[in-house]
Amino acid sequence: MPSTQKPMRYGHTEGHTDVCFDDTGSCIVTCGSDGDVRIWENLDDDDPKSINVGEKAYSFALKNGRLVTAVSNNTVQIHTFPEGAPDGILTRFTTNANHVVFNRDGTKIAAGSSDFMVKVVEVTDSSQQKTFRGHDAPVLSLSFDPQDVFLTSASCDGSVRVWKISDQTCVTSWPLLQKCNDVINAKSICRLAWQPKSGKFLIFFIDTLSIVIWSPCGQYVAAGSVDGCIAVWNVDTQECMERMKHEKSYTICGLAWHPKGGQIAYTDTEGNLGLLENVCNKDGKKSSGKVSSAVAKDYNDLFDEDDDFLNTDLIEPRSSPKVVSNEEEEEDDDLMLASGHPRHRGAIIEDDENSLDTALMKVNSNLEKDDDNDQDGSIPVLPISTTQRPFYDGPVPTPQQKPFQSGSTPSHLTHRFMVWNSIGIIRCYNDEQDNAIDVEFHDTSIHHATHLPNSLNHTMADLSSEAILLACESTEELASKLHCVHFSSWDSNKEWTVDMPKDEDIEAVCLGQGWAACATSAMLTRVFTIGGVQKEIFSFPGPVVSMAGHGEQLLVVYHRGTGFDGDQCLGVQLIELGKKKRQVLHGDPLPLTRKSYLMWVGFSAEGTPCYVDSKGIVKMLNRGLGNTWIPVCDTREYCKGKSDHYWVIGIHENPQQLRCIPCKGARFPPTLPRPAVAILSFKLPYCQITTEKGQMEEQFWRSVLFHNHLDYLSKNGYEYDENAKNEAAKEQQELLMKLFALSCKLEREFRCVELADFMTQNAVNLAIKYASRSRKLILAQRLSEMAVEKATEMAAPEEDDEEEEEDFRNHLNAGYSSSTTEWSQPRVRNLYEQDMEDSKEADAVEEVEEMPEMQKFSKKLLGQVGKFTPIFVSANQKDSTAHSANILDNMSKFSKNTPTPNSRAVNKQKSPVIKPLIPKPKSKQALAATFFQPRPPPAVDKTVEEKEEKAENTLPEIQAAATENKRPKTGFQMWLEENRESILADNPDLEEADIIKEGMSRFRVLSSDERMIWTEKAKGGAASNSAEAKKRKRPADAKNEGKEKREEKSKEDSSLPKKRKPLDPSINVRLSAFAFKQS
Amino acid sequence: MDPAEAEFLAEKELVTVIPNFSLDRIYLIGGDLGPFNPGLPVEVPLWLAVNLKQRQKCRLIPPEWMDAEKLEEIRDQERKEDTFTPMPSPYYMELTKLLLNYASDSIPKADEIRTLVKDTWDTRIAKLRLSADSFVRQQEAHAKLDNLTLMEINTTGTFLTQALDHMYKLRTNLQPAESAQSQDF
C-alpha cells in the first residue's frame, strides 16, 4: 500500500526550516527562519504552540524534554519542552551554528557552525565542551554514531570527516562533496545519518539529495532531495519502497521519522510542512524480492537516473581501512558511502526566472519530473513502482505557455503593470492595505488619471483611447467577469460588466476601436461593442496565449499543438471586424525563435501586427509578401548585460521606433522607480550589414517594409499621409540609385539591371543616364530595353481600357482597386484620390500585392514617361520601329529633358522652351499607339478633339498649356532645341533659364542668313502642322470626358514629336557624334 | 552678471521630460523642439521643462547625475581634493534648484539630493573664499581656477573684483599721498 501524502501546509515564513517529532511522536515540532519553534498536534493543527527562540532558528534538536536550538545570535541555547522556557545557553560561536544534534541518550549535543568549528557539549554542564577543528569551511551537518564514539561532520570544504569524540582527532576524511564557500551556496545541506542501534552504516548523499534519515527500526532509509523528492528504501533488500514529489518541488530541508515509524514529516525551504503517512506499512511491503544484481545499480535507479537527479554511484567500502583501525567493532563496521557525480541540471528554460514565466517554469519542471517518473517506471529493478509507464526517450514536449496580456508584468507581483501600451499605463497594487488599480494616460487629453478599487481581483486589463477593459478569473462563488469602463461614452453610464457562463474563465482581453473582445477557457472569442452589446462569438482551435486589437483588426494567438524541446507551437488568426468582415490570417503558425515563447503581441501604431518572443526578436507582418513574418529587430543586440532585457511596449512604423523599457538584469520593469522609455531602431537581418551594399539593401527593404502600412491603409479606406508616402518612394528610389551607382562602380552590370528593375521609370531614366555617362553603353542599352518593356507592360492594360472600357473597369475592381481611381478619374487631378467604394469592393488580399507596383507605375506615368516616350512616336513616324529606337535617342531625350528639374516653372513663365507640359497620360497613349498599330494615328483625332474641347472650354488650364505648345515654334526655339546639347555640354550645370539665356546670346551671334534659315524652317513646320490638322479633321468618336482629357494631353505630346520631326536627322547626327566620343 | 542671469543661461540646458500631450515639432529661434509624443521622452530646454511641469503637462526625468549615490561620491571627492573637481554639469546648482523646486515629485530622494548638492556647493564656495583670501594675501597678480561654474564665479566675482579695486585704490592713494608730499617738498 503506497503512502498517502497529505497536502502541505504553511508552517513558517520562507526560509530554511527543520522538523522532528517529539520523543513520543505525539506532536510534530518545526523551526523556521521566523525564529519560532512550533509544536503541532498534527498536520491540521491550526493553532500550534509557538516558542520564540530568536530572530532566526537554523536548526534544533529535541530530546528528553530539552529543546536545543541554533539561532542567529550565534548561540546554541536550551529551552524546556514543551513549555518553552529558556534554560540557558549551551555554547557560542563566532557565527551561527548550522546544525545541532543530540547523541542517542541525549546527554550531549554537537553543533557545527559557519566558523568552521564543531563543538560537543554536555547538555547538563555547558562547561564540558569539546572543540573539533579541522574543517576549512562552514560545517553543514553532524551526526553522532549510536555508540557515542564517533562524530561525523560534513562541511562546505567538500569533506566528510569522522572524529573520535574522546580525543577530538579526525579519524578519517573523505573529500566527496562539492566545494563551496558558504552554506547558502552549498548544493545541499548534506545531512548525515548513522544507522540507529547498530551503527553499521553511515549514509549520506553527495549530490542533490540533501537529507537522509534512518527509520527508528533501522531498516529503512528516507531521503529528501533539493528538487523536492522524497524516497524511502529498504536497506536490506535495497528496494525502493516509496517515492513522492513535493507538490511544488521546493527543496526539502527537514525530514523526520515518527518514533514509531509509519510517518515522515518534512519541511521545505519555503516554510511549508508536510506529512507522509503509512510509510512502509507491513501490508505495503510486497514480497517482490527482486533484488538488483548490483547494489550500485539499485541505488542508482531508486532515484531518477537522468539529468536532474543524482547519479549515485554507491561505493561500498567493505571496510574502510582507517575507520577499521580505530574501531572496536570494526568487523561489522560497514561504511556505506554514497557518492555521486555532480551533474549539472540541463535547464529546459534557460532564461532567468524572474520573468513572466515563473508559472511556466513550474509547470515545466513538473512535467519534466513526470517524465522522469516515466523513465523510472520502466526500469524492471523497481518493482514497487505504482505505475508502469512505457519508456520514452524522444523529444520532450514543452509545457504550453500560460495566457498573458501584452505589456503586463507577472500577476503574482504585488505591484505590477497590467498594461503598458501607447495609450497609457494600468498598474495594479495588491498589498495588505490596498487592492487597487491605477490608470494613467500618457496623453492627459484623452482622460485624466483614474484610481479604481479592485475588489473583484482583476488580473487582466487593456486600455484604449475609448475604454478601460478589466477582467478577472472566476472564484468559487463568482463567475469570471469582464468589466469595461467606457469613459468616452457620452451618456452617464460609463461602466458595464458581463459575467461569463459557469466554468468559463476569461484568459485574455483586448480592445479595438469600438469593440472589446475576450478569449475564454472554453476556447471562444467573444466580441462586444464598446457599449456592451454582445456581438460575434467564434471558436479558435486551441488554448489562447494572447490577443490584441487595433482599429478593426483582432489578432488571436493560441496553442496550435504541443511544441517539443522547448519550442512553443502557436497559431495566429487575424480577423477584420469592420463592416466587411474577413479573416486575413487563417490560423497560420506563428514562427517563434527556437526554444522561445511569446512575450508580446500587438499592433504597430499604424496597425501592422507584430510580436516579440523571449529571445528578443521582434517580428512584423509583411503584408507586401503574402502576409509573412519578418524579423525587424533583435533587442538583445542592444542589451549590455546577458541578463538585461528590453520590455517592449509599442512599435511605430513612421517614424520607425521600437519603444521599450530597458530592464537591468530582469525581463520586466518594476513599478517603482518609474521606468523610462527608450527607443530602439529597427534593423532587418540582412547579410553583410557592415558593407555599404548590405547597409543600403537593408535600408531599402526596411523602407519598403515600413511603408507597407500605407498601402494597407489606403486600401481599407483610412486616411493616411500622402507626403509620407511620397517621401518613402523618394527615399527608396534614392537608395536604389545609390545601389545602382555602387554596382556600376564594381562593374556589376547584371546586378545593375536587376536593381533597375526595382526602380520607377523615372529612376530608370536616371540610371540610363548614369550608365551612359559612366560609359557603360551595353548597360544603358539593356536598361533602355527594360524601360521600353516596362512601358509596354504598362501600356497593355491601358489599351484594353480603350477598347473595352467596361471590362477594364471590372478588371480593375477585381484586382487593382487603388488604381481604379487613376484610370477612371480625370488625370489632372490627384491620382491617389480615394474611391472608397471601389476599393471596398475589391478583393483586398490581392490588392496588397498589386498596389505598390501600380502606384509606382502611375507615378512614373505622372512624371516621367512622357519625357522619353515621345521619341518612340517620332521614331515610329520616321518609320523606324519603336523597339529599335536607338539608345542614343533616349539619351538625347534625357539630356534635353531630364536635367531640367525646374522645367515646369519655366513653362509657367511662358518661356519659349518646348516641353511636354503635363506629360503623364498622353505618353501612355502615344506609346500605345506605337505598339498597337490598328489604332488610327494618334495625332489625328487628337487635334480634332482638341479643337472640340477648346470650344467646350472645360479645362482652361490644360488648354492654355496646349495652346502654348501648339503655337508655332519660332526659329530661335528650333535652334535652341538643336543646340541645347552643345550648350549643356559646355556648361553642364546650367539651369533651364540659364540655358535659354545662353542660347539667346549664341543665337544672336549667328549670321542673319543662318537665322533666316531657322525662321523659315519654323514657319514651314508650323504650316505643315496646321495643314495636317485641317486635312485630318473628322467627326470625333463619342467618348467620355475622362478619355477626352487624356486624349487631349496625348495630343499635346504627339504634336511635339511632329514639330521635331524636321530636326531628327541632325539630332541623330549629333548624337552619334556624341556616342562616338563616348566610346 | 548677477545670479539671475546665470540662471537664465542655465535654463538653456536640455533636460528630458515625458510629455502627456501630443504636439508636432515646434520651431523656435533657438532651435526646433519636439515632436512631443505622450509617454515618450523628449529633450527640451530647462525653461520649457519647468513651464510644462508647472502646467502639469509633463513628467521630468532627472539628469543622470542627479542621483543620491553619484552626488555623494562627488561631494566626497570635492571634500577630499584641495582643488576644484569637475562638476557633472556646468549648471549643476541652477539645475538642482529649479528641478527640485518645481519637480521634486518626479525626482527620487529629492531632499537628500538637495542636501548633497548644497554640501558640494558649500565646500566649493569655501575653497573659493580660501583661494581668494590667499590670492589677496600673497598679492598675486593673477591666479587660475579650473572647473569653476558660472554661478560660482558670480558669487564672488563682483565682490572680489570690487574689493581688489578698492584695495588698489587704497594702495595707490597711499603712494600718491607720498608723492604729493614729495611734490610738496
JSON list of C-alpha atoms in Angstrom, two decimals, chain B residues 2-4 6-7 90-91 93-94 121 125 148-156:
[
{"chain": "B", "resi": 2, "resn": "ASP", "atom": "CA", "xyz": [24.04, 88.54, -11.33]},
{"chain": "B", "resi": 3, "resn": "PRO", "atom": "CA", "xyz": [22.77, 85.11, -10.31]},
{"chain": "B", "resi": 4, "resn": "ALA", "atom": "CA", "xyz": [19.52, 85.65, -12.15]},
{"chain": "B", "resi": 6, "resn": "ALA", "atom": "CA", "xyz": [23.38, 82.84, -14.69]},
{"chain": "B", "resi": 7, "resn": "GLU", "atom": "CA", "xyz": [20.15, 81.09, -14.03]},
{"chain": "B", "resi": 90, "resn": "PRO", "atom": "CA", "xyz": [28.24, 73.40, -15.61]},
{"chain": "B", "resi": 91, "resn": "TYR", "atom": "CA", "xyz": [24.89, 74.47, -14.23]},
{"chain": "B", "resi": 93, "resn": "MET", "atom": "CA", "xyz": [23.40, 74.33, -8.91]},
{"chain": "B", "resi": 94, "resn": "GLU", "atom": "CA", "xyz": [20.81, 76.03, -11.04]},
{"chain": "B", "resi": 121, "resn": "TRP", "atom": "CA", "xyz": [28.33, 73.91, -3.18]},
{"chain": "B", "resi": 125, "resn": "ILE", "atom": "CA", "xyz": [32.48, 78.19, -2.10]},
{"chain": "B", "resi": 148, "resn": "LEU", "atom": "CA", "xyz": [34.52, 76.69, -11.62]},
{"chain": "B", "resi": 149, "resn": "THR", "atom": "CA", "xyz": [30.97, 77.05, -12.75]},
{"chain": "B", "resi": 150, "resn": "LEU", "atom": "CA", "xyz": [29.44, 80.28, -13.86]},
{"chain": "B", "resi": 151, "resn": "MET", "atom": "CA", "xyz": [27.28, 80.60, -10.78]},
{"chain": "B", "resi": 152, "resn": "GLU", "atom": "CA", "xyz": [30.24, 80.14, -8.50]},
{"chain": "B", "resi": 153, "resn": "ILE", "atom": "CA", "xyz": [32.23, 82.74, -10.30]},
{"chain": "B", "resi": 154, "resn": "ASN", "atom": "CA", "xyz": [29.27, 85.02, -9.92]},
{"chain": "B", "resi": 155, "resn": "THR", "atom": "CA", "xyz": [29.04, 84.66, -6.21]},
{"chain": "B", "resi": 156, "resn": "THR", "atom": "CA", "xyz": [32.48, 86.02, -5.60]}
]
